[in-house]
PDB file of C-alpha atoms and ligand atoms in Angstrom:
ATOM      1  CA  UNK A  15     -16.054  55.105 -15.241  1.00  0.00           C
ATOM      2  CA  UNK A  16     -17.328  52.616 -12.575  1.00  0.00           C
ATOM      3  CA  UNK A  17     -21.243  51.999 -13.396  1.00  0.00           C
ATOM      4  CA  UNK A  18     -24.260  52.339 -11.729  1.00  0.00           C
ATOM      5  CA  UNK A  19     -26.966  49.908 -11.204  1.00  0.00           C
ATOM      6  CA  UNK A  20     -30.298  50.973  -9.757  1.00  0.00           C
ATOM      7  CA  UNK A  21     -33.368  49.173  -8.845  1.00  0.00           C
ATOM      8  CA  UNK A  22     -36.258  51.191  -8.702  1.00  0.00           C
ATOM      9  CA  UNK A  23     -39.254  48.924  -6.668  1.00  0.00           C
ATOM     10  CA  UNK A  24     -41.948  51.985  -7.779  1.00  0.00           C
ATOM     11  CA  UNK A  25     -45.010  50.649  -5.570  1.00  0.00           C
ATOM     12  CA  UNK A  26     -44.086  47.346  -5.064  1.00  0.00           C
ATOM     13  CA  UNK A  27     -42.552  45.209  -1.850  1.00  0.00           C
ATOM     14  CA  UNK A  28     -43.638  44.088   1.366  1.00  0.00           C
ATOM     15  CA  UNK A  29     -41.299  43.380   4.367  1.00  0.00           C
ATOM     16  CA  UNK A  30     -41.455  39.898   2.968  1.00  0.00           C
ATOM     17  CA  UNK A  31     -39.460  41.465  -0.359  1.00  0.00           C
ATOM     18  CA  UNK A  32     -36.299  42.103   2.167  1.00  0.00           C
ATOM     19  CA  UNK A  33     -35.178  38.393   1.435  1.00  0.00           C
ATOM     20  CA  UNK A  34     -34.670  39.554  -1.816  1.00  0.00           C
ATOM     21  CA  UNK A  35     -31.728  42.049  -0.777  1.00  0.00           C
ATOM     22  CA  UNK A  36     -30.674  38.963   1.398  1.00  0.00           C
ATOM     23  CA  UNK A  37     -30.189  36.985  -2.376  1.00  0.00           C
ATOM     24  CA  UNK A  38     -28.870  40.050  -3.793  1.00  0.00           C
ATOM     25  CA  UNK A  39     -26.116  40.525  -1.447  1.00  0.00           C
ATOM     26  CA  UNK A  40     -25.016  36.810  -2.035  1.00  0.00           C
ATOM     27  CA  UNK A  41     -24.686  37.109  -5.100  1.00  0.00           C
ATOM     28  CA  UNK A  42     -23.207  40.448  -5.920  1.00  0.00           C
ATOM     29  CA  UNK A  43     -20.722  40.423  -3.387  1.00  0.00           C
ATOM     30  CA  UNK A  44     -18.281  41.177  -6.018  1.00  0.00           C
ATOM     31  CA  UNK A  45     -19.534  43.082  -8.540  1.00  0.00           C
ATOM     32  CA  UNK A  46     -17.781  45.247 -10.527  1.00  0.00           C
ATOM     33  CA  UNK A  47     -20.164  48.476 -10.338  1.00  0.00           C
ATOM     34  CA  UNK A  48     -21.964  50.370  -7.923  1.00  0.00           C
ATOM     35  CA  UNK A  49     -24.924  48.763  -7.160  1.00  0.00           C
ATOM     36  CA  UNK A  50     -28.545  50.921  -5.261  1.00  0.00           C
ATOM     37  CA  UNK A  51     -31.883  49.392  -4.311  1.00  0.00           C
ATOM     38  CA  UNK A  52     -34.255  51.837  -4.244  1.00  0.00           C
ATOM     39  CA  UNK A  53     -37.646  50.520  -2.019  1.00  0.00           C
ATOM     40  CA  UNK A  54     -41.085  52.321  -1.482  1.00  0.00           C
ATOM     41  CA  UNK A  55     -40.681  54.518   1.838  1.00  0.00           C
ATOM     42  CA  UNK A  56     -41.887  51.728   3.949  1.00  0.00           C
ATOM     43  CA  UNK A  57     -38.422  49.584   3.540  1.00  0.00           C
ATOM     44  CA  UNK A  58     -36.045  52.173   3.259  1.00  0.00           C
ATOM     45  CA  UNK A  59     -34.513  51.583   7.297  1.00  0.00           C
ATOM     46  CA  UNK A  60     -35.175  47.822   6.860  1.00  0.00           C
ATOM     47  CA  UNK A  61     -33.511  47.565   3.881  1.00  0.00           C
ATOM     48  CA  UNK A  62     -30.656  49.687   5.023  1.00  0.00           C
ATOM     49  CA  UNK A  63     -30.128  47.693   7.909  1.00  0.00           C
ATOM     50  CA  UNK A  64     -30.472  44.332   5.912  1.00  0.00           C
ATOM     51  CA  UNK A  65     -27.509  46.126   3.415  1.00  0.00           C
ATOM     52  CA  UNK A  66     -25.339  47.422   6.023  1.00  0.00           C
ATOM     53  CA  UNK A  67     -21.823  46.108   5.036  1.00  0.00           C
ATOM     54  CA  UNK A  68     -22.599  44.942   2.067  1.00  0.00           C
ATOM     55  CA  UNK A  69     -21.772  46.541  -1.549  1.00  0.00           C
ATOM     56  CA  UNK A  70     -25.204  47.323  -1.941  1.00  0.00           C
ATOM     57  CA  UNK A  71     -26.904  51.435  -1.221  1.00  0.00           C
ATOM     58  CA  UNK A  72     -30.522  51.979  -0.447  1.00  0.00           C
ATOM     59  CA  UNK A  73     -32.346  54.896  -1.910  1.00  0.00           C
ATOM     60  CA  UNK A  74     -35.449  56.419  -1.987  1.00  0.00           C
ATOM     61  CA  UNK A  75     -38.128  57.132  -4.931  1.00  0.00           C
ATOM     62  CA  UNK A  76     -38.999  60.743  -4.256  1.00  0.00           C
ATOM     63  CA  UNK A  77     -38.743  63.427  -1.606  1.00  0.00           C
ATOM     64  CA  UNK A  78     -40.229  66.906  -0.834  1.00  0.00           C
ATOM     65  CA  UNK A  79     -38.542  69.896  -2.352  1.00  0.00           C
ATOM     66  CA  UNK A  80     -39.008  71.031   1.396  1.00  0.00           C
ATOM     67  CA  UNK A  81     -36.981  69.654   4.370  1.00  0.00           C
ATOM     68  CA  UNK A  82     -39.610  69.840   6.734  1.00  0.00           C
ATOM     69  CA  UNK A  83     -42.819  71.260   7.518  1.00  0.00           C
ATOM     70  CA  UNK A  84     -46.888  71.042   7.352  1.00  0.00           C
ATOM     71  CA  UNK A  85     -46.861  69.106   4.181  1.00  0.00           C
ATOM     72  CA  UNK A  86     -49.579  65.848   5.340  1.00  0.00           C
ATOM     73  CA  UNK A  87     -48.228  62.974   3.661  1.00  0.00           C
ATOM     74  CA  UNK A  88     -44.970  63.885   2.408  1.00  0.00           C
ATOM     75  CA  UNK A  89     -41.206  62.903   2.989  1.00  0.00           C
ATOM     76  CA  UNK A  90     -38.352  64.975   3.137  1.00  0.00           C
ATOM     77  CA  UNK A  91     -34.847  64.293   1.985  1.00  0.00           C
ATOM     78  CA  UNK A  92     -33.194  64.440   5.478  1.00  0.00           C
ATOM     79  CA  UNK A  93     -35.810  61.748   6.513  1.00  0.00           C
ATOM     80  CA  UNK A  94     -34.939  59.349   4.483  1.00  0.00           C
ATOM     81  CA  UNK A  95     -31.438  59.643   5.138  1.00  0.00           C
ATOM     82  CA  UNK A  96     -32.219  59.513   8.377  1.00  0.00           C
ATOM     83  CA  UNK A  97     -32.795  56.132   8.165  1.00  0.00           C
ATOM     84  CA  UNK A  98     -30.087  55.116   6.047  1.00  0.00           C
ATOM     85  CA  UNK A  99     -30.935  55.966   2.312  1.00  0.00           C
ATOM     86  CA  UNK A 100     -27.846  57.621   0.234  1.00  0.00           C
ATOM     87  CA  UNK A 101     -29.925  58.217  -3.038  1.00  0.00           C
ATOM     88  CA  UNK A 102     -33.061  59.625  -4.308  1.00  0.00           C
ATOM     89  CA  UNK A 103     -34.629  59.092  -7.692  1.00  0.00           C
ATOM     90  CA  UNK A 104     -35.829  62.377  -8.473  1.00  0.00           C
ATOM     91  CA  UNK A 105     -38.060  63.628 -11.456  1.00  0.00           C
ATOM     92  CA  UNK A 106     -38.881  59.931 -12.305  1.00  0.00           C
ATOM     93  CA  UNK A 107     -42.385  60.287 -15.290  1.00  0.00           C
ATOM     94  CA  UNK A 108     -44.197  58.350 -13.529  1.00  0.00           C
ATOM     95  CA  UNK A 109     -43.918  61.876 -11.141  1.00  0.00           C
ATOM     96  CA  UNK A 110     -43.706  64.245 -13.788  1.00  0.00           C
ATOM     97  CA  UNK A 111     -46.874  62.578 -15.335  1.00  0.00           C
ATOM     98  CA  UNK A 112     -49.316  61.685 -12.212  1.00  0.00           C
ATOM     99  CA  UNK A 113     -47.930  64.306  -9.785  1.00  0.00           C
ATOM    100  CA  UNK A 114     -47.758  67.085 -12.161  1.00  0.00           C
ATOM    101  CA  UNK A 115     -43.979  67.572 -11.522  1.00  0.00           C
ATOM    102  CA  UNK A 116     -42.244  70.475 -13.156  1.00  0.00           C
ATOM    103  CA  UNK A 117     -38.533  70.731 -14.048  1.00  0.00           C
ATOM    104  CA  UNK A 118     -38.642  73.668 -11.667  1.00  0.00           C
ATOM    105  CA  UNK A 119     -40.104  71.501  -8.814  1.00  0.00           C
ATOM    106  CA  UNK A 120     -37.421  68.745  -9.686  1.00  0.00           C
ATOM    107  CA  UNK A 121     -34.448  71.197  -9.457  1.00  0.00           C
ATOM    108  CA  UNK A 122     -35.747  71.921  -6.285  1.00  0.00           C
ATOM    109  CA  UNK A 123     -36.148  68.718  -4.757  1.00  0.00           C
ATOM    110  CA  UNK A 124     -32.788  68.062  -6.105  1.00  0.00           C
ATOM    111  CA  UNK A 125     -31.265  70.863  -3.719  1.00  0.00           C
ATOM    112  CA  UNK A 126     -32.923  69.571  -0.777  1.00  0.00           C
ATOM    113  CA  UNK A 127     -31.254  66.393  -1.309  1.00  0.00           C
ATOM    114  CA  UNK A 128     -28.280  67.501  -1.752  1.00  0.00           C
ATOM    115  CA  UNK A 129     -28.803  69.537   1.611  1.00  0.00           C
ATOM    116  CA  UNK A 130     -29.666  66.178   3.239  1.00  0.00           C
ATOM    117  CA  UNK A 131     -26.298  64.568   1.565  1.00  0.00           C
ATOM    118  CA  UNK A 132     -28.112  62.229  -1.174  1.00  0.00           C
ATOM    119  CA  UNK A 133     -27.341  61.370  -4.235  1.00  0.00           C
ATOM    120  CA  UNK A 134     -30.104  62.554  -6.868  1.00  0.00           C
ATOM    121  CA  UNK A 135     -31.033  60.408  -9.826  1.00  0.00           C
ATOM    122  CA  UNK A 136     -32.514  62.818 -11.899  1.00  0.00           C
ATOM    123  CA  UNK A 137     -34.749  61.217 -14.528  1.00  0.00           C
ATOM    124  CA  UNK A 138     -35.083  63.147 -18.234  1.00  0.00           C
ATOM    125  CA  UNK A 139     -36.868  61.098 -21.494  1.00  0.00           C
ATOM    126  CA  UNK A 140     -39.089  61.634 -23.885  1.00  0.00           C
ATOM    127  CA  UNK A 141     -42.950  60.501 -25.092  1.00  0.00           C
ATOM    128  CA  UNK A 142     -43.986  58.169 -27.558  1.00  0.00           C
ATOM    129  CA  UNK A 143     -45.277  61.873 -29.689  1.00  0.00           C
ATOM    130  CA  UNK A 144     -42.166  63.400 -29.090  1.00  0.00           C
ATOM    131  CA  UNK A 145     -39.631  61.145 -30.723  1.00  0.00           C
ATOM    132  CA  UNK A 146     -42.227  60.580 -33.693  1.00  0.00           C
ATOM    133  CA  UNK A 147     -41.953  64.485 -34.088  1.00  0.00           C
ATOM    134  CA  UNK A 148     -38.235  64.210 -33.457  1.00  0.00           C
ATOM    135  CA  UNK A 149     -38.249  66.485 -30.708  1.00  0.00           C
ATOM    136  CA  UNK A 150     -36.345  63.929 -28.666  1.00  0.00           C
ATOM    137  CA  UNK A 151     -33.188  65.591 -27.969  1.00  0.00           C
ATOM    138  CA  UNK A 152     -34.687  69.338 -27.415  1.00  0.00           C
ATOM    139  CA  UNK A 153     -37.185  67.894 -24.781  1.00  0.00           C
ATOM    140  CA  UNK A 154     -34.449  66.062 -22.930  1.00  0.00           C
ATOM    141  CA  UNK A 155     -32.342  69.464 -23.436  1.00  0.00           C
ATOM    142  CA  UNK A 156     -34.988  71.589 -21.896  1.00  0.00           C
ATOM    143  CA  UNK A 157     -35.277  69.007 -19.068  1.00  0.00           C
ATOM    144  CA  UNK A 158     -31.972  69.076 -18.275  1.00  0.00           C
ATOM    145  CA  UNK A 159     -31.346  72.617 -18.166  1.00  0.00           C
ATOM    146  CA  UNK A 160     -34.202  73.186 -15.987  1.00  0.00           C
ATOM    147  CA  UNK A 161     -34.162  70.199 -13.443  1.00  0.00           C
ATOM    148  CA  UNK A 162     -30.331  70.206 -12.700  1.00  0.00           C
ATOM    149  CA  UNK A 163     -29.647  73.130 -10.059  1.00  0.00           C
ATOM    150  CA  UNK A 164     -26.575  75.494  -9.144  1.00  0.00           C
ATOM    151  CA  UNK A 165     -24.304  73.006  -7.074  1.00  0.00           C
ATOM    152  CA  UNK A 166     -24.933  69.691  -8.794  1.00  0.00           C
ATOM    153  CA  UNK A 167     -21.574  67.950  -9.693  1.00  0.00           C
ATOM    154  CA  UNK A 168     -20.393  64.236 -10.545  1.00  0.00           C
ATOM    155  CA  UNK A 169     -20.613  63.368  -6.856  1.00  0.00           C
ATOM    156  CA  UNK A 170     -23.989  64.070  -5.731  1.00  0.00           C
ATOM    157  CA  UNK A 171     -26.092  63.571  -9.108  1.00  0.00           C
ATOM    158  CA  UNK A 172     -26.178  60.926 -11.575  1.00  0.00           C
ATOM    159  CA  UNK A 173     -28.773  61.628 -14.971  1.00  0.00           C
ATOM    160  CA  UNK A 174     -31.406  58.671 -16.347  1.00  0.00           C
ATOM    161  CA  UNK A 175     -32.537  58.706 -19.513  1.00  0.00           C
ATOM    162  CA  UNK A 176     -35.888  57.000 -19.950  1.00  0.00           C
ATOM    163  CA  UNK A 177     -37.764  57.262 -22.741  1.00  0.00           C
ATOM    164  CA  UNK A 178     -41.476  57.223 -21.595  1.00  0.00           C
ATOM    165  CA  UNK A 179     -42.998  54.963 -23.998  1.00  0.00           C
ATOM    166  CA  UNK A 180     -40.014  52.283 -23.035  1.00  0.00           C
ATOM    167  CA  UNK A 181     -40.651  52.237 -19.447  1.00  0.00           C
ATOM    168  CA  UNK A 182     -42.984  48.728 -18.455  1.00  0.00           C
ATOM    169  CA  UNK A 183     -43.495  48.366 -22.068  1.00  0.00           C
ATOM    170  CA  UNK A 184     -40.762  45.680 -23.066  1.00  0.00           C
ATOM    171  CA  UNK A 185     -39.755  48.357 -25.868  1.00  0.00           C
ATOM    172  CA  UNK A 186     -36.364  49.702 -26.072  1.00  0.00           C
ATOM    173  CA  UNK A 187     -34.905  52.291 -28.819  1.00  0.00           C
ATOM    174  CA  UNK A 188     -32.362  51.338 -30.964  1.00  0.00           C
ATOM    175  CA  UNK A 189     -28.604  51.185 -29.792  1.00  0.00           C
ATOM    176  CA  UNK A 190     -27.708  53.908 -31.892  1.00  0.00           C
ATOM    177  CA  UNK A 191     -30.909  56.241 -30.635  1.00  0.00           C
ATOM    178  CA  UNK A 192     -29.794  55.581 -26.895  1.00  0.00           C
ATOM    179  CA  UNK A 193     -25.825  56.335 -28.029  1.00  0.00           C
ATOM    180  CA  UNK A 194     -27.425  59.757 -29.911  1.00  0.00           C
ATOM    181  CA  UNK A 195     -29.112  60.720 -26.514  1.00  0.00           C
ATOM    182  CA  UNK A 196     -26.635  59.598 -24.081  1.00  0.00           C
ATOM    183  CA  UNK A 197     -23.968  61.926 -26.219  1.00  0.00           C
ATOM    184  CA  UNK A 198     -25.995  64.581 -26.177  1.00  0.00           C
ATOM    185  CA  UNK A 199     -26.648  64.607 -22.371  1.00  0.00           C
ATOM    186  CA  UNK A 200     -23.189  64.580 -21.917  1.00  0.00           C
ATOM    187  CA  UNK A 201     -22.626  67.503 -24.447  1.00  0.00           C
ATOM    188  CA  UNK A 202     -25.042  69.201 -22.375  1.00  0.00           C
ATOM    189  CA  UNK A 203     -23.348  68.023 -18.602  1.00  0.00           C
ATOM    190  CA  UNK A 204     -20.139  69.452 -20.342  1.00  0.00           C
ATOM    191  CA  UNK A 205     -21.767  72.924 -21.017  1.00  0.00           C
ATOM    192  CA  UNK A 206     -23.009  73.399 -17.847  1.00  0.00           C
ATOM    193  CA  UNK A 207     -20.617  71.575 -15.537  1.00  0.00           C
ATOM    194  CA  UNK A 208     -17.559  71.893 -17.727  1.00  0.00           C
ATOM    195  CA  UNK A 209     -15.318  69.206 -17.369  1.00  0.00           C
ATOM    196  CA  UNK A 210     -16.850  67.687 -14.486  1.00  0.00           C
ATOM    197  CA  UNK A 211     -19.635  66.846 -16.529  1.00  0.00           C
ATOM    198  CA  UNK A 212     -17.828  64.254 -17.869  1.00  0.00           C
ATOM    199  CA  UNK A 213     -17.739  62.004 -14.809  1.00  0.00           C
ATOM    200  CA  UNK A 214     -21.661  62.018 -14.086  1.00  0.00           C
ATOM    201  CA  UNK A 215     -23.110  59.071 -14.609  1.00  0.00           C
ATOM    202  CA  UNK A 216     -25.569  58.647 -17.362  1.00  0.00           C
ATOM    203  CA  UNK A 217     -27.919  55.592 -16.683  1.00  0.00           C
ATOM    204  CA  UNK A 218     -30.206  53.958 -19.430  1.00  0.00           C
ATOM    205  CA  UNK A 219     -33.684  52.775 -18.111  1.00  0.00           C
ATOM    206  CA  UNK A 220     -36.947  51.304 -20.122  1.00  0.00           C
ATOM    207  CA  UNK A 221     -37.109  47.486 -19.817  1.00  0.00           C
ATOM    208  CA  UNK A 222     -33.783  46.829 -19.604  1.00  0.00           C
ATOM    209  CA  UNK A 223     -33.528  42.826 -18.583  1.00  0.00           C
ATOM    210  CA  UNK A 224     -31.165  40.479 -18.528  1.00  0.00           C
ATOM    211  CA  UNK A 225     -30.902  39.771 -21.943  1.00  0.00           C
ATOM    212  CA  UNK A 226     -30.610  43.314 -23.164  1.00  0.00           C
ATOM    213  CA  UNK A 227     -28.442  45.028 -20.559  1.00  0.00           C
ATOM    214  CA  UNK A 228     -24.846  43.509 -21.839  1.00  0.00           C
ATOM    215  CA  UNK A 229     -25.692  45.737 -25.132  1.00  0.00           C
ATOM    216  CA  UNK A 230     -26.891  48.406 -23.911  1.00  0.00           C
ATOM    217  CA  UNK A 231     -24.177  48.783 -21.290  1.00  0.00           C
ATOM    218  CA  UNK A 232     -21.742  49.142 -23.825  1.00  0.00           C
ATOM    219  CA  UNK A 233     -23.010  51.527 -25.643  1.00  0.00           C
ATOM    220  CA  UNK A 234     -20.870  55.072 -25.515  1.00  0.00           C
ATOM    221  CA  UNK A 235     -21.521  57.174 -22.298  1.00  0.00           C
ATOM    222  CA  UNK A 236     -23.663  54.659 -21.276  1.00  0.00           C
ATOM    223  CA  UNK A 237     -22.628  54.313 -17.914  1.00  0.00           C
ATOM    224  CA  UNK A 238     -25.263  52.282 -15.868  1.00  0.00           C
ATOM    225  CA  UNK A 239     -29.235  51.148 -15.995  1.00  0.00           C
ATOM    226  CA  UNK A 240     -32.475  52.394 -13.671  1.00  0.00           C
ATOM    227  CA  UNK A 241     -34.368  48.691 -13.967  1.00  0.00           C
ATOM    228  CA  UNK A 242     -37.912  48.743 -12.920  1.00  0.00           C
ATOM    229  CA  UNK A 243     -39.294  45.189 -13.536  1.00  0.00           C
ATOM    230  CA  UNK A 244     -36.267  43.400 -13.514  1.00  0.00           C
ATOM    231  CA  UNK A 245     -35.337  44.522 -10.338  1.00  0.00           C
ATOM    232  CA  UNK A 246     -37.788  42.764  -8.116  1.00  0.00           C
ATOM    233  CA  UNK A 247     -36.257  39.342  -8.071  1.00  0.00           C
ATOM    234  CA  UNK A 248     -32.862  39.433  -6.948  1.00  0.00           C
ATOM    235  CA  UNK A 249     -31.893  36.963  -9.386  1.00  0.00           C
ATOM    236  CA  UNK A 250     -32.778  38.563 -12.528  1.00  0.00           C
ATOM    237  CA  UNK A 251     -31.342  42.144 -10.946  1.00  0.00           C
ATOM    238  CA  UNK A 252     -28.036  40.272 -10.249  1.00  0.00           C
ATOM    239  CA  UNK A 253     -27.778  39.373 -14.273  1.00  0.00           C
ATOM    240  CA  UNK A 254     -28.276  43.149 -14.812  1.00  0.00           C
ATOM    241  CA  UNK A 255     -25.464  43.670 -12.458  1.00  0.00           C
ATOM    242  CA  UNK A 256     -22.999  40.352 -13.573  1.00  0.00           C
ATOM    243  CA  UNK A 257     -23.665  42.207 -17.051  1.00  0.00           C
ATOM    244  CA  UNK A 258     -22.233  45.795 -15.924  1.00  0.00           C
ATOM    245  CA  UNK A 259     -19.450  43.900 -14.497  1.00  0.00           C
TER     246      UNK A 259
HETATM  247  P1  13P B 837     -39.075  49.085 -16.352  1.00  0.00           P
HETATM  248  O1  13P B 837     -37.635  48.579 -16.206  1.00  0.00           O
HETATM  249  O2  13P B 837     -40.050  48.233 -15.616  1.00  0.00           O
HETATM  250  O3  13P B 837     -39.409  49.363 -17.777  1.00  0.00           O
HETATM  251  O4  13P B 837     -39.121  50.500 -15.577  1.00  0.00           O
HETATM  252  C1  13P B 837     -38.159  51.451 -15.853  1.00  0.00           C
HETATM  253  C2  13P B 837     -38.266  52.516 -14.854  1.00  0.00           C
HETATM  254  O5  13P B 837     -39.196  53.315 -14.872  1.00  0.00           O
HETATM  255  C3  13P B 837     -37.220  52.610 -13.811  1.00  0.00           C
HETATM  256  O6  13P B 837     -37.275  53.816 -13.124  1.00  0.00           O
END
């Protein structure tokens, strides 16, 4: 399975940040893997314009589970396609956590997108309490089930795994506990998806860097990395990607 790379920018990046898809696109040129920047609202038509032709798809953080209407301050799906995105990060904690998103509101954003044509990253991972209680696998189970809606397939969603307590921390779970939840998303993908759940794409993100991705990219149904941090500067996103190569 070809894998996925994704940068997610979170609040960060100025028009002055577009020279970094400039370096990234000189670099990457012939990567191996599919390869999505994902910039805060602002850069989204900027950066797909600075991207056009290049091997390298724009995507947004977030969108309503609405595609239009009198909600002040939000953007829809078909917006942000609009101006050139092709994926949305959907359900990322950082939501879940400060916007008080529910697996119900998720699955519906995820429909809109759809609607809109994008590709939704939807994100699923424990908290620091959880694992300790080893409740890992049923909260990412009950995640799943209820943020993945009726028409989801390999092409139009892709699922990230990110523990909580990994993400900005510099701590990463063991191989072997990212191999245990990667199989049993895809158990799960299979159940509900049959055997098209074996083509999504299960990304790993939680401080993955340059000098961790090669390993974790090989672990089984590992099959690409959502990189905060390390996706900033295009040189230390373009490791990430040489490593998934
Ligand atoms: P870091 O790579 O900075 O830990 O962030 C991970 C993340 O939340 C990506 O969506």
């Amino acid at each position: 399975m070809r894998k996925l790379i994704a940068g997610n920018w979170k609040m960060n990046g100025l028009a002055s940040s577009l020279a970094e898809i400039e370096a990234l696109k000189g670099t990457t040129g012939t990567a191996a893997c599919d390869i999505v920047v994902c910039p805060p609202f602002t850069l989204i038509e900027k950066a797909s314009v600075r991207s056009n032709g290049s091997n390298i798809a724009i995507g947004a953080q977030d969108c309503h589970a609405h595609i239009s209407g009198a909600y002040t301050g939000d953007v829809s799906a078909e917006m942000v396609a609009d101006v050139g995105a092709r994926f949305v990060i959907i359900g990322h904690s950082e939501r879940r956590v400060l916007h008080l998103e529910t697996d119900t509101t998720v699955a519906s954003k995820v429909t809109t997108a759809h609607k809109a044509g994008l590709t939704a990253i939807i994100c699923v991972g424990e908290t620091r309490s959880e694992r300790d209680e080893g409740r890992a696998v049923e909260i990412i189970d009950g995640q799943l089930r209820g943020s993945i809606p009726a028409g989801a397939s390999s092409s139009n969603i892709a699922i990230a795994y990110e523990p909580v307590w990994a993400i900005g921390t510099g701590l990463i779970p063991t191989l072997e506990q990212i191999e245990e939840i990667h199989a049993s998303i895809r158990r799960m993908l299979e159940e509900r998806l049959g055997e098209d759940g074996r083509e999504v794409r299960i990304l790993y993100g939680g401080s993955v860097k340059a000098s961790n991705a090669a390993d974790i990219l090989r672990v089984a149904n590992v099959n690409g990395a959502l990189v905060g941090g390390a996706s900033l500067k295009a040189a230390d996103f373009a490791e990430i990607i040489l490593a998934a190569s």
